Structures are given as structure tokens and as C-alpha cells.
Amino acid sequence: MKWLACELHTHTLHSDGAQTLEELAEGAAKLGFDAIALTDHNTMTGLAGKEAISKKFGLLIVPGMEWTTFYGHMVTIGLSEYADWRKADRSKIDEGIQAVHRLGGIAGLAHPFRIGSPACTGCFWEYEIQDWSVVDYIEVWSETFASIRTNNRRAYALWTDKLSEGLRISATSGRDWHVQKETDEPLSVTYLGIPEDELPKEEHLVNALREGKASVTIGPLLLLSVSCGGESYALGSVIPSPLQLEEDRDMQAEITIDFSVRPGLWSLPDQNYKLILCSDRGQELDTEVMWNGGKPGDDVIRLSGLPLSSEPRKWLRAELWGMVREIYTLIAFTNPVYFD
């Protein structure tokens, strides 16, 4: 599997952005992104000319739209055509999500705990979701230096709670990018895993997000897999219940931390990082990982054979913690490996 660096929440002049699609694509390419999703507010007209722009900058551009209403913002990605947001009802947003699904797209909650009215009418999520299983993902990190923002911590906690309820909902980051303006604040990246031997296509990214093949970071790419019963299960995979319930079954985790991604476009101080494995059972592993800049070819850390108990769980994810701008914070996290 290969991992593409994605920015999944962007805007142009066609809604409230201050950039053309070409300017957005050029800026994204300079920041080391492999793909972007254009998610203008309530319109898809900004996608005009995307094929030529995509080719010019070697960047995948995924069609999308941000449903922008009084009751919340919902990012939709991968639609084959416009899905009418005007039919959204506060208690029937499930029907809107299903309409997106019928058009081949996926839907996620955008910045669900950002301040709402009167500062940002509709930015706070107030829709009453009747069936959370229709939700594809939650944007748990929004804006720059996302991990230190209180509203994002609430979104991350919401996602965790839903996982522990047995739901399989993906988590992403989104800059909510409106203007070509330089910033020295850490930028979040959502890495999506696609087939190694295929030419990347827009549908690969949509499928990856739908299936939970995703990892989010403001630095290195963090990956997790679980070996059990002679098989290896990557992010988004589901381990069958008979395997995890056999007490004598040897279950192990493998962690990869790739510091070589997007070289020169982010930096972290030399330090001992904390690696955590957590699940609905709580914290299952806590260990230190040292990386001090490394040498050429020595910028990928692999930890294999990390033992896991055979006790039942619903999900397992990895988190990387450390110092960023003299603040101790979450640096990267994976989407889960699931258990039946």
C-alpha cells in the first residue's frame, strides 16, 4: 500500500475563498500534497478545468462540496454530481447523507465543535443524527496547529466515543483552506492508503477514506498493523472474532513511524516521543521512541512484535505524542484496526 498526502477541506473564489483552483493546486503542490478535495460551500462550480489543473501540478483533485447550513457544515467528497443541500432538515440529515451515498460520495462532519452563532452561524454541529452508521467520517482536526485546539479535542473525543459504541467511522484533518497565505503553524495531513500497484485515481482516495485506510499527522506518517492467525491486518481492516477470542492466539502489533515524508516541509525538535496503543479497553501500550534527525536512509522506525492480549476489543489505534512549539501534544494518530 502507498500513502498519499491529502488536504480534504478547501475553498476557492466560487464560495468564500480568496484563491482560484489553480492557485489552490499550486500552493498544495508546493506543500507536498499529492491530492486535495475541493469543498466549496454549497456549490461545485469551482471544479471547472480541474483536469487540466490536476495534470499541470501533478495533483489529484477530488470533487466535493461543503453543505453549509444553519445547523452545521457537512463535507461531502467524491460525488458524481451535485447533491441538493437545500433539502436538509435538522432531524433528517441522515436522508441527506444517504443522498450523497447514492451519488457515489461520502459525508463527514466538518469542525463539529467550532464556535457557532453569532460568530460563525452554522459552524457548530446541531443536526440530530438518527443513525450514526451512515456517517462516513468526522473531521477531528480543523485549521492549523489543530491538535492544541479545544474544539478539536472535543471532536476527537466524540470520534473515540463512537468507536467504542461499535461504530466504524473514519477520522480526518482539514485545514479549511481559504487563502494562499504563508503560515509557520504546523499543518495537518491526512494520509490515505491506496493500492501499491495502481495509478492513483480519485476513487482510490474516496474508497480509502470510506474504508478507514487513513492516518493523520502534523509530522511523521504513523502506521499500525496487527498480525493474528498468520494474517496481517492494516488500518481499516477487521479481525474476525474467532481469532481474537482464542486465548492461545499470538496477537502482535507492528508500528511504522516514517520521518521521511514531505521532506523539509515540517520540523520537530529532537526528543523522546511517546507511542501509545489504545482501544475501547483503554491504554494498552505506552513506550518511548527516540528519533534525533536520523541519517540518510535511517528515517523510518519500525517496532515489531508488540504483544497484545487476546481479550475482546472493538478497535485499536496508535498515537504519537511529543513536544511541538514547546507544547506537549498529540502529533499523529492512526485510524483503527477493528475487531468483530
mmCIF file of C-alpha atoms in Angstrom:
data_model
loop_
_atom_site.group_PDB
_atom_site.id
_atom_site.type_symbol
_atom_site.label_atom_id
_atom_site.label_comp_id
_atom_site.label_asym_id
_atom_site.label_seq_id
_atom_site.Cartn_x
_atom_site.Cartn_y
_atom_site.Cartn_z
ATOM 1 C CA MET A 1 0.000 0.000 0.000
ATOM 2 C CA LYS A 2 1.212 3.518 -0.771
ATOM 3 C CA TRP A 3 0.194 6.559 1.209
ATOM 4 C CA LEU A 4 -0.829 9.858 -0.392
ATOM 5 C CA ALA A 5 -0.681 13.155 1.487
ATOM 6 C CA CYS A 6 -4.122 14.787 1.249
ATOM 7 C CA GLU A 7 -5.810 18.058 2.186
ATOM 8 C CA LEU A 8 -9.538 17.347 2.352
ATOM 9 C CA HIS A 9 -11.152 20.721 3.117
ATOM 10 C CA THR A 10 -10.508 23.651 0.750
ATOM 11 C CA HIS A 11 -12.301 26.630 -0.788
ATOM 12 C CA THR A 12 -11.971 28.891 -3.830
ATOM 13 C CA LEU A 13 -13.441 32.126 -5.140
ATOM 14 C CA HIS A 14 -16.565 30.186 -6.024
ATOM 15 C CA SER A 15 -17.617 30.329 -2.365
ATOM 16 C CA ASP A 16 -15.855 32.344 0.340
ATOM 17 C CA GLY A 17 -12.248 31.588 -0.602
ATOM 18 C CA ALA A 18 -9.738 34.091 -1.951
ATOM 19 C CA GLN A 19 -7.997 31.779 -4.420
ATOM 20 C CA THR A 20 -8.637 30.188 -7.762
ATOM 21 C CA LEU A 21 -8.495 26.418 -8.159
ATOM 22 C CA GLU A 22 -5.181 26.835 -9.974
ATOM 23 C CA GLU A 23 -3.734 28.898 -7.125
ATOM 24 C CA LEU A 24 -5.001 26.343 -4.618
ATOM 25 C CA ALA A 25 -3.460 23.444 -6.549
ATOM 26 C CA GLU A 26 -0.136 25.239 -6.961
ATOM 27 C CA GLY A 27 0.006 26.007 -3.250
ATOM 28 C CA ALA A 28 -0.894 22.443 -2.324
ATOM 29 C CA ALA A 29 1.796 21.007 -4.589
ATOM 30 C CA LYS A 30 4.421 23.279 -3.010
ATOM 31 C CA LEU A 31 3.390 21.978 0.416
ATOM 32 C CA GLY A 32 3.971 18.390 -0.643
ATOM 33 C CA PHE A 33 0.360 17.298 -1.029
ATOM 34 C CA ASP A 34 -0.479 14.554 -3.501
ATOM 35 C CA ALA A 35 -4.202 15.308 -3.540
ATOM 36 C CA ILE A 36 -6.804 17.842 -2.459
ATOM 37 C CA ALA A 37 -10.580 17.797 -2.203
ATOM 38 C CA LEU A 38 -12.317 20.962 -3.350
ATOM 39 C CA THR A 39 -15.202 21.516 -0.932
ATOM 40 C CA ASP A 40 -16.676 24.935 -1.711
ATOM 41 C CA HIS A 41 -19.768 25.983 0.218
ATOM 42 C CA ASN A 42 -22.953 24.721 -1.458
ATOM 43 C CA THR A 43 -21.505 24.740 -4.966
ATOM 44 C CA MET A 44 -19.350 22.596 -7.245
ATOM 45 C CA THR A 45 -18.773 25.233 -9.933
ATOM 46 C CA GLY A 46 -15.189 25.776 -8.790
ATOM 47 C CA LEU A 47 -14.220 22.407 -10.278
ATOM 48 C CA ALA A 48 -14.266 23.801 -13.830
ATOM 49 C CA GLY A 49 -10.995 22.989 -15.557
ATOM 50 C CA LYS A 50 -9.840 20.611 -12.827
ATOM 51 C CA GLU A 51 -8.456 18.003 -15.259
ATOM 52 C CA ALA A 52 -6.011 20.463 -16.855
ATOM 53 C CA ILE A 53 -5.030 21.918 -13.477
ATOM 54 C CA SER A 54 -4.559 18.457 -11.995
ATOM 55 C CA LYS A 55 -2.253 17.499 -14.851
ATOM 56 C CA LYS A 56 -0.306 20.767 -14.639
ATOM 57 C CA PHE A 57 0.611 20.312 -10.975
ATOM 58 C CA GLY A 58 0.638 16.504 -10.757
ATOM 59 C CA LEU A 59 -2.066 16.671 -8.120
ATOM 60 C CA LEU A 60 -5.280 14.690 -7.766
ATOM 61 C CA ILE A 61 -8.313 16.949 -7.301
ATOM 62 C CA VAL A 62 -11.280 15.160 -5.748
ATOM 63 C CA PRO A 63 -14.728 16.740 -6.306
ATOM 64 C CA GLY A 64 -16.635 17.675 -3.202
ATOM 65 C CA MET A 65 -18.894 20.234 -1.583
ATOM 66 C CA GLU A 66 -19.423 21.530 1.942
ATOM 67 C CA TRP A 67 -23.080 21.552 2.868
ATOM 68 C CA THR A 68 -23.320 24.874 4.690
ATOM 69 C CA THR A 69 -26.498 25.359 6.716
ATOM 70 C CA PHE A 70 -27.771 26.914 9.934
ATOM 71 C CA TYR A 71 -27.451 23.542 11.718
ATOM 72 C CA GLY A 72 -23.955 22.518 10.747
ATOM 73 C CA HIS A 73 -21.404 22.054 7.997
ATOM 74 C CA MET A 74 -21.037 18.672 6.315
ATOM 75 C CA VAL A 75 -18.204 17.907 3.914
ATOM 76 C CA THR A 76 -19.129 15.650 1.005
ATOM 77 C CA ILE A 77 -16.431 14.102 -1.187
ATOM 78 C CA GLY A 78 -16.396 12.012 -4.351
ATOM 79 C CA LEU A 79 -19.857 12.866 -5.659
ATOM 80 C CA SER A 80 -20.632 12.185 -9.298
ATOM 81 C CA GLU A 81 -22.915 15.219 -9.373
ATOM 82 C CA TYR A 82 -24.454 17.957 -7.210
ATOM 83 C CA ALA A 83 -26.398 16.756 -4.161
ATOM 84 C CA ASP A 84 -29.057 19.277 -3.158
ATOM 85 C CA TRP A 85 -28.192 20.541 0.320
ATOM 86 C CA ARG A 86 -31.367 22.694 0.498
ATOM 87 C CA LYS A 87 -33.458 19.656 1.403
ATOM 88 C CA ALA A 88 -31.514 19.116 4.631
ATOM 89 C CA ASP A 89 -33.716 19.063 7.716
ATOM 90 C CA ARG A 90 -32.372 19.347 11.251
ATOM 91 C CA SER A 91 -33.785 15.962 12.254
ATOM 92 C CA LYS A 92 -33.344 14.256 8.881
ATOM 93 C CA ILE A 93 -29.687 14.790 7.970
ATOM 94 C CA ASP A 94 -29.434 11.006 7.617
ATOM 95 C CA GLU A 95 -31.511 11.331 4.430
ATOM 96 C CA GLY A 96 -29.066 13.904 3.095
ATOM 97 C CA ILE A 97 -26.122 11.598 3.787
ATOM 98 C CA GLN A 98 -27.894 8.741 2.022
ATOM 99 C CA ALA A 99 -28.474 11.005 -0.995
ATOM 100 C CA VAL A 100 -24.712 11.646 -1.087
ATOM 101 C CA HIS A 101 -24.098 7.895 -0.924
ATOM 102 C CA ARG A 102 -26.432 7.295 -3.866
ATOM 103 C CA LEU A 103 -24.252 9.632 -5.929
ATOM 104 C CA GLY A 104 -21.115 7.672 -5.038
ATOM 105 C CA GLY A 105 -19.864 10.107 -2.408
ATOM 106 C CA ILE A 106 -19.090 10.049 1.293
ATOM 107 C CA ALA A 107 -20.038 12.520 4.011
ATOM 108 C CA GLY A 108 -18.337 13.783 7.151
ATOM 109 C CA LEU A 109 -18.940 16.215 9.971
ATOM 110 C CA ALA A 110 -16.858 19.359 9.440
ATOM 111 C CA HIS A 111 -15.364 21.045 12.549
ATOM 112 C CA PRO A 112 -18.352 19.896 14.659
ATOM 113 C CA PHE A 113 -17.414 21.875 17.782
ATOM 114 C CA ARG A 114 -16.206 25.144 16.259
ATOM 115 C CA ILE A 115 -17.863 28.196 17.780
ATOM 116 C CA GLY A 116 -21.323 28.792 16.296
ATOM 117 C CA SER A 117 -23.727 31.733 16.272
ATOM 118 C CA PRO A 118 -23.314 34.625 16.231
ATOM 119 C CA ALA A 119 -19.586 34.352 15.465
ATOM 120 C CA CYS A 120 -19.942 31.620 12.851
ATOM 121 C CA THR A 121 -23.556 30.719 12.222
ATOM 122 C CA GLY A 122 -23.876 27.030 11.426
ATOM 123 C CA CYS A 123 -20.257 26.129 12.201
ATOM 124 C CA PHE A 124 -21.293 24.217 15.347
ATOM 125 C CA TRP A 125 -22.925 20.854 14.586
ATOM 126 C CA GLU A 126 -26.575 20.815 15.677
ATOM 127 C CA TYR A 127 -28.034 18.199 13.336
ATOM 128 C CA GLU A 128 -29.784 15.312 15.067
ATOM 129 C CA ILE A 129 -28.247 12.164 13.615
ATOM 130 C CA GLN A 130 -30.714 9.301 13.970
ATOM 131 C CA ASP A 131 -28.368 6.590 12.673
ATOM 132 C CA TRP A 132 -24.665 7.220 13.183
ATOM 133 C CA SER A 133 -23.794 4.239 10.988
ATOM 134 C CA VAL A 134 -24.484 6.364 7.887
ATOM 135 C CA VAL A 135 -21.727 8.839 8.829
ATOM 136 C CA ASP A 136 -18.505 8.113 6.939
ATOM 137 C CA TYR A 137 -16.051 10.309 8.826
ATOM 138 C CA ILE A 138 -15.529 13.107 11.314
ATOM 139 C CA GLU A 139 -13.118 15.973 10.711
ATOM 140 C CA VAL A 140 -11.482 15.766 14.138
ATOM 141 C CA TRP A 141 -8.621 18.176 13.365
ATOM 142 C CA SER A 142 -9.539 21.513 11.782
ATOM 143 C CA GLU A 143 -7.382 24.552 10.877
ATOM 144 C CA THR A 144 -3.650 24.946 11.566
ATOM 145 C CA PHE A 145 -1.881 23.585 14.677
ATOM 146 C CA ALA A 146 -5.036 21.562 15.070
ATOM 147 C CA SER A 147 -4.019 19.312 17.950
ATOM 148 C CA ILE A 148 -3.936 22.107 20.544
ATOM 149 C CA ARG A 149 -7.412 23.500 19.781
ATOM 150 C CA THR A 150 -10.111 22.756 22.347
ATOM 151 C CA ASN A 151 -12.836 22.310 19.723
ATOM 152 C CA ASN A 152 -10.697 19.656 18.006
ATOM 153 C CA ARG A 153 -10.115 17.818 21.265
ATOM 154 C CA ARG A 154 -13.888 17.623 21.659
ATOM 155 C CA ALA A 155 -14.217 16.272 18.107
ATOM 156 C CA TYR A 156 -11.512 13.683 18.797
ATOM 157 C CA ALA A 157 -13.353 12.614 21.956
ATOM 158 C CA LEU A 158 -16.624 12.327 20.026
ATOM 159 C CA TRP A 159 -14.928 10.089 17.454
ATOM 160 C CA THR A 160 -13.440 7.928 20.210
ATOM 161 C CA ASP A 161 -16.835 7.570 21.890
ATOM 162 C CA LYS A 162 -18.453 6.490 18.626
ATOM 163 C CA LEU A 163 -15.735 3.895 18.022
ATOM 164 C CA SER A 164 -16.357 2.486 21.489
ATOM 165 C CA GLU A 165 -20.056 2.248 20.710
ATOM 166 C CA GLY A 166 -19.085 -0.155 17.950
ATOM 167 C CA LEU A 167 -19.313 2.255 15.002
ATOM 168 C CA ARG A 168 -16.681 2.296 12.288
ATOM 169 C CA ILE A 169 -16.265 5.957 11.425
ATOM 170 C CA SER A 170 -13.076 7.363 9.923
ATOM 171 C CA ALA A 171 -11.250 10.450 11.222
ATOM 172 C CA THR A 172 -9.570 13.145 9.125
ATOM 173 C CA SER A 173 -7.960 16.558 9.294
ATOM 174 C CA GLY A 174 -8.957 19.588 7.253
ATOM 175 C CA ARG A 175 -7.246 22.963 7.083
ATOM 176 C CA ASP A 176 -10.448 24.666 5.874
ATOM 177 C CA TRP A 177 -8.132 26.404 3.428
ATOM 178 C CA HIS A 178 -9.460 29.680 2.043
ATOM 179 C CA VAL A 179 -6.480 31.794 1.009
ATOM 180 C CA GLN A 180 -2.898 31.483 -0.210
ATOM 181 C CA LYS A 181 -1.225 32.827 2.895
ATOM 182 C CA GLU A 182 2.002 31.548 4.388
ATOM 183 C CA THR A 183 1.909 30.278 7.941
ATOM 184 C CA ASP A 184 4.567 28.896 10.254
ATOM 185 C CA GLU A 185 1.977 26.951 12.252
ATOM 186 C CA PRO A 186 2.044 23.150 11.871
ATOM 187 C CA LEU A 187 -0.159 21.863 9.054
ATOM 188 C CA SER A 188 -2.125 18.654 9.395
ATOM 189 C CA VAL A 189 -2.019 15.999 6.690
ATOM 190 C CA THR A 190 -4.436 13.121 6.165
ATOM 191 C CA TYR A 191 -2.595 10.216 4.550
ATOM 192 C CA LEU A 192 -4.816 7.829 2.594
ATOM 193 C CA GLY A 193 -3.677 4.337 1.658
ATOM 194 C CA ILE A 194 -4.254 3.163 -1.909
ATOM 195 C CA PRO A 195 -3.201 0.040 -3.835
ATOM 196 C CA GLU A 196 0.558 -0.077 -4.361
ATOM 197 C CA ASP A 197 0.434 -1.299 -7.939
ATOM 198 C CA GLU A 198 -2.192 1.045 -9.375
ATOM 199 C CA LEU A 199 -2.010 4.545 -10.814
ATOM 200 C CA PRO A 200 -3.654 6.825 -8.202
ATOM 201 C CA LYS A 201 -7.211 7.829 -9.041
ATOM 202 C CA GLU A 202 -9.795 9.949 -7.270
ATOM 203 C CA GLU A 203 -11.938 6.918 -6.465
ATOM 204 C CA HIS A 204 -8.975 5.264 -4.713
ATOM 205 C CA LEU A 205 -8.896 8.121 -2.212
ATOM 206 C CA VAL A 206 -12.643 8.099 -1.653
ATOM 207 C CA ASN A 207 -12.583 4.340 -1.080
ATOM 208 C CA ALA A 208 -9.612 4.632 1.283
ATOM 209 C CA LEU A 209 -11.426 7.171 3.426
ATOM 210 C CA ARG A 210 -14.625 5.158 3.320
ATOM 211 C CA GLU A 211 -12.706 2.067 4.497
ATOM 212 C CA GLY A 212 -10.653 3.792 7.206
ATOM 213 C CA LYS A 213 -7.287 3.454 5.477
ATOM 214 C CA ALA A 214 -6.182 6.771 6.915
ATOM 215 C CA SER A 215 -3.585 8.299 9.218
ATOM 216 C CA VAL A 216 -3.403 11.933 10.388
ATOM 217 C CA THR A 217 -0.288 13.873 11.387
ATOM 218 C CA ILE A 218 1.470 17.201 11.785
ATOM 219 C CA GLY A 219 4.790 15.418 11.275
ATOM 220 C CA PRO A 220 5.766 11.818 10.502
ATOM 221 C CA LEU A 221 3.487 9.220 8.943
ATOM 222 C CA LEU A 222 2.294 6.805 11.643
ATOM 223 C CA LEU A 223 1.056 3.345 10.625
ATOM 224 C CA LEU A 224 -0.300 0.372 12.547
ATOM 225 C CA SER A 225 -0.967 -3.223 11.632
ATOM 226 C CA VAL A 226 -1.956 -6.265 13.717
ATOM 227 C CA SER A 227 -0.804 -9.804 12.996
ATOM 228 C CA CYS A 228 -3.088 -12.620 14.076
ATOM 229 C CA GLY A 229 -3.628 -16.178 12.878
ATOM 230 C CA GLY A 230 -0.900 -15.879 10.282
ATOM 231 C CA GLU A 231 -2.524 -12.809 8.699
ATOM 232 C CA SER A 232 -1.638 -9.123 8.859
ATOM 233 C CA TYR A 233 -4.448 -6.589 9.287
ATOM 234 C CA ALA A 234 -3.778 -2.989 8.253
ATOM 235 C CA LEU A 235 -5.680 0.200 9.084
ATOM 236 C CA GLY A 236 -9.389 -0.164 8.442
ATOM 237 C CA SER A 237 -9.229 -3.957 8.403
ATOM 238 C CA VAL A 238 -11.488 -6.127 10.551
ATOM 239 C CA ILE A 239 -10.092 -9.057 12.553
ATOM 240 C CA PRO A 240 -12.676 -11.878 12.751
ATOM 241 C CA SER A 241 -13.944 -12.578 16.262
ATOM 242 C CA PRO A 242 -12.813 -16.240 16.431
ATOM 243 C CA LEU A 243 -9.195 -15.104 16.078
ATOM 244 C CA GLN A 244 -9.216 -12.537 18.877
ATOM 245 C CA LEU A 245 -11.137 -14.823 21.254
ATOM 246 C CA GLU A 246 -8.661 -17.708 21.170
ATOM 247 C CA GLU A 247 -6.573 -17.270 24.312
ATOM 248 C CA ASP A 248 -3.550 -19.058 22.896
ATOM 249 C CA ARG A 249 -3.594 -16.998 19.715
ATOM 250 C CA ASP A 250 -0.435 -14.932 19.262
ATOM 251 C CA MET A 251 -1.586 -11.386 18.503
ATOM 252 C CA GLN A 252 1.002 -8.685 17.883
ATOM 253 C CA ALA A 253 1.100 -5.083 16.714
ATOM 254 C CA GLU A 254 3.574 -3.533 14.307
ATOM 255 C CA ILE A 255 4.226 0.196 14.203
ATOM 256 C CA THR A 256 5.913 2.217 11.469
ATOM 257 C CA ILE A 257 6.909 5.855 12.001
ATOM 258 C CA ASP A 258 8.140 7.408 8.748
ATOM 259 C CA PHE A 259 10.020 10.670 9.293
ATOM 260 C CA SER A 260 10.945 10.970 5.611
ATOM 261 C CA VAL A 261 7.543 12.174 4.381
ATOM 262 C CA ARG A 262 7.197 15.688 2.904
ATOM 263 C CA PRO A 263 10.913 16.404 3.494
ATOM 264 C CA GLY A 264 11.778 19.955 4.500
ATOM 265 C CA LEU A 265 8.138 20.963 4.960
ATOM 266 C CA TRP A 266 7.814 20.310 8.701
ATOM 267 C CA SER A 267 10.124 20.056 11.687
ATOM 268 C CA LEU A 268 10.048 18.736 15.229
ATOM 269 C CA PRO A 269 12.669 19.107 17.972
ATOM 270 C CA ASP A 270 14.943 16.187 18.874
ATOM 271 C CA GLN A 271 13.207 14.335 21.662
ATOM 272 C CA ASN A 272 11.876 11.092 23.009
ATOM 273 C CA TYR A 273 8.392 10.616 21.623
ATOM 274 C CA LYS A 274 5.673 8.693 23.424
ATOM 275 C CA LEU A 275 3.968 5.954 21.420
ATOM 276 C CA ILE A 276 0.596 4.789 22.708
ATOM 277 C CA LEU A 277 -1.691 1.978 21.603
ATOM 278 C CA CYS A 278 -5.238 2.497 22.845
ATOM 279 C CA SER A 279 -8.604 0.860 22.356
ATOM 280 C CA ASP A 280 -12.063 0.711 23.887
ATOM 281 C CA ARG A 281 -10.339 -1.213 26.709
ATOM 282 C CA GLY A 282 -8.162 1.829 27.446
ATOM 283 C CA GLN A 283 -4.431 2.307 27.030
ATOM 284 C CA GLU A 284 -2.788 -0.963 26.036
ATOM 285 C CA LEU A 285 0.819 0.098 25.418
ATOM 286 C CA ASP A 286 2.974 3.077 26.333
ATOM 287 C CA THR A 287 6.589 3.241 25.190
ATOM 288 C CA GLU A 288 9.214 5.823 24.281
ATOM 289 C CA VAL A 289 10.602 6.222 20.788
ATOM 290 C CA MET A 290 13.748 8.235 20.087
ATOM 291 C CA TRP A 291 14.479 9.953 16.794
ATOM 292 C CA ASN A 292 17.063 12.715 16.559
ATOM 293 C CA GLY A 293 17.045 13.611 12.888
ATOM 294 C CA GLY A 294 18.481 10.331 11.731
ATOM 295 C CA LYS A 295 20.907 9.733 8.913
ATOM 296 C CA PRO A 296 20.123 9.348 5.200
ATOM 297 C CA GLY A 297 18.191 6.114 4.857
ATOM 298 C CA ASP A 298 17.699 5.946 8.625
ATOM 299 C CA ASP A 299 14.472 7.904 8.937
ATOM 300 C CA VAL A 300 11.936 5.112 9.342
ATOM 301 C CA ILE A 301 11.355 3.464 12.730
ATOM 302 C CA ARG A 302 9.704 0.045 12.842
ATOM 303 C CA LEU A 303 8.552 -1.632 16.021
ATOM 304 C CA SER A 304 7.515 -5.260 15.544
ATOM 305 C CA GLY A 305 6.236 -7.987 17.809
ATOM 306 C CA LEU A 306 4.438 -5.708 20.265
ATOM 307 C CA PRO A 307 2.294 -8.173 22.248
ATOM 308 C CA LEU A 308 -1.454 -7.688 22.506
ATOM 309 C CA SER A 309 -3.747 -9.516 24.881
ATOM 310 C CA SER A 310 -6.400 -11.836 23.485
ATOM 311 C CA GLU A 311 -9.121 -10.077 25.466
ATOM 312 C CA PRO A 312 -12.005 -8.826 23.290
ATOM 313 C CA ARG A 313 -11.885 -5.275 21.980
ATOM 314 C CA LYS A 314 -13.710 -3.303 19.316
ATOM 315 C CA TRP A 315 -10.884 -1.210 17.915
ATOM 316 C CA LEU A 316 -7.198 -0.391 18.290
ATOM 317 C CA ARG A 317 -5.311 2.709 17.149
ATOM 318 C CA ALA A 318 -1.847 4.225 17.569
ATOM 319 C CA GLU A 319 -0.986 7.714 18.815
ATOM 320 C CA LEU A 320 2.331 9.595 18.797
ATOM 321 C CA TRP A 321 2.829 12.307 21.413
ATOM 322 C CA GLY A 322 5.629 14.827 21.882
ATOM 323 C CA MET A 323 6.737 18.451 22.083
ATOM 324 C CA VAL A 324 5.666 20.883 19.359
ATOM 325 C CA ARG A 325 6.444 24.590 19.779
ATOM 326 C CA GLU A 326 7.173 23.890 23.468
ATOM 327 C CA ILE A 327 3.739 22.333 23.913
ATOM 328 C CA TYR A 328 3.244 18.662 24.724
ATOM 329 C CA THR A 329 0.574 17.462 22.312
ATOM 330 C CA LEU A 330 -0.685 14.729 20.027
ATOM 331 C CA ILE A 331 1.472 14.699 16.885
ATOM 332 C CA ALA A 332 -0.063 11.853 14.891
ATOM 333 C CA PHE A 333 -2.740 9.204 15.143
ATOM 334 C CA THR A 334 -3.977 6.335 13.028
ATOM 335 C CA ASN A 335 -7.460 5.250 12.179
ATOM 336 C CA PRO A 336 -8.222 1.934 13.864
ATOM 337 C CA VAL A 337 -7.818 -1.703 13.137
ATOM 338 C CA TYR A 338 -11.221 -3.172 14.004
ATOM 339 C CA PHE A 339 -12.270 -6.369 15.756
ATOM 340 C CA ASP A 340 -15.504 -8.298 15.196
#
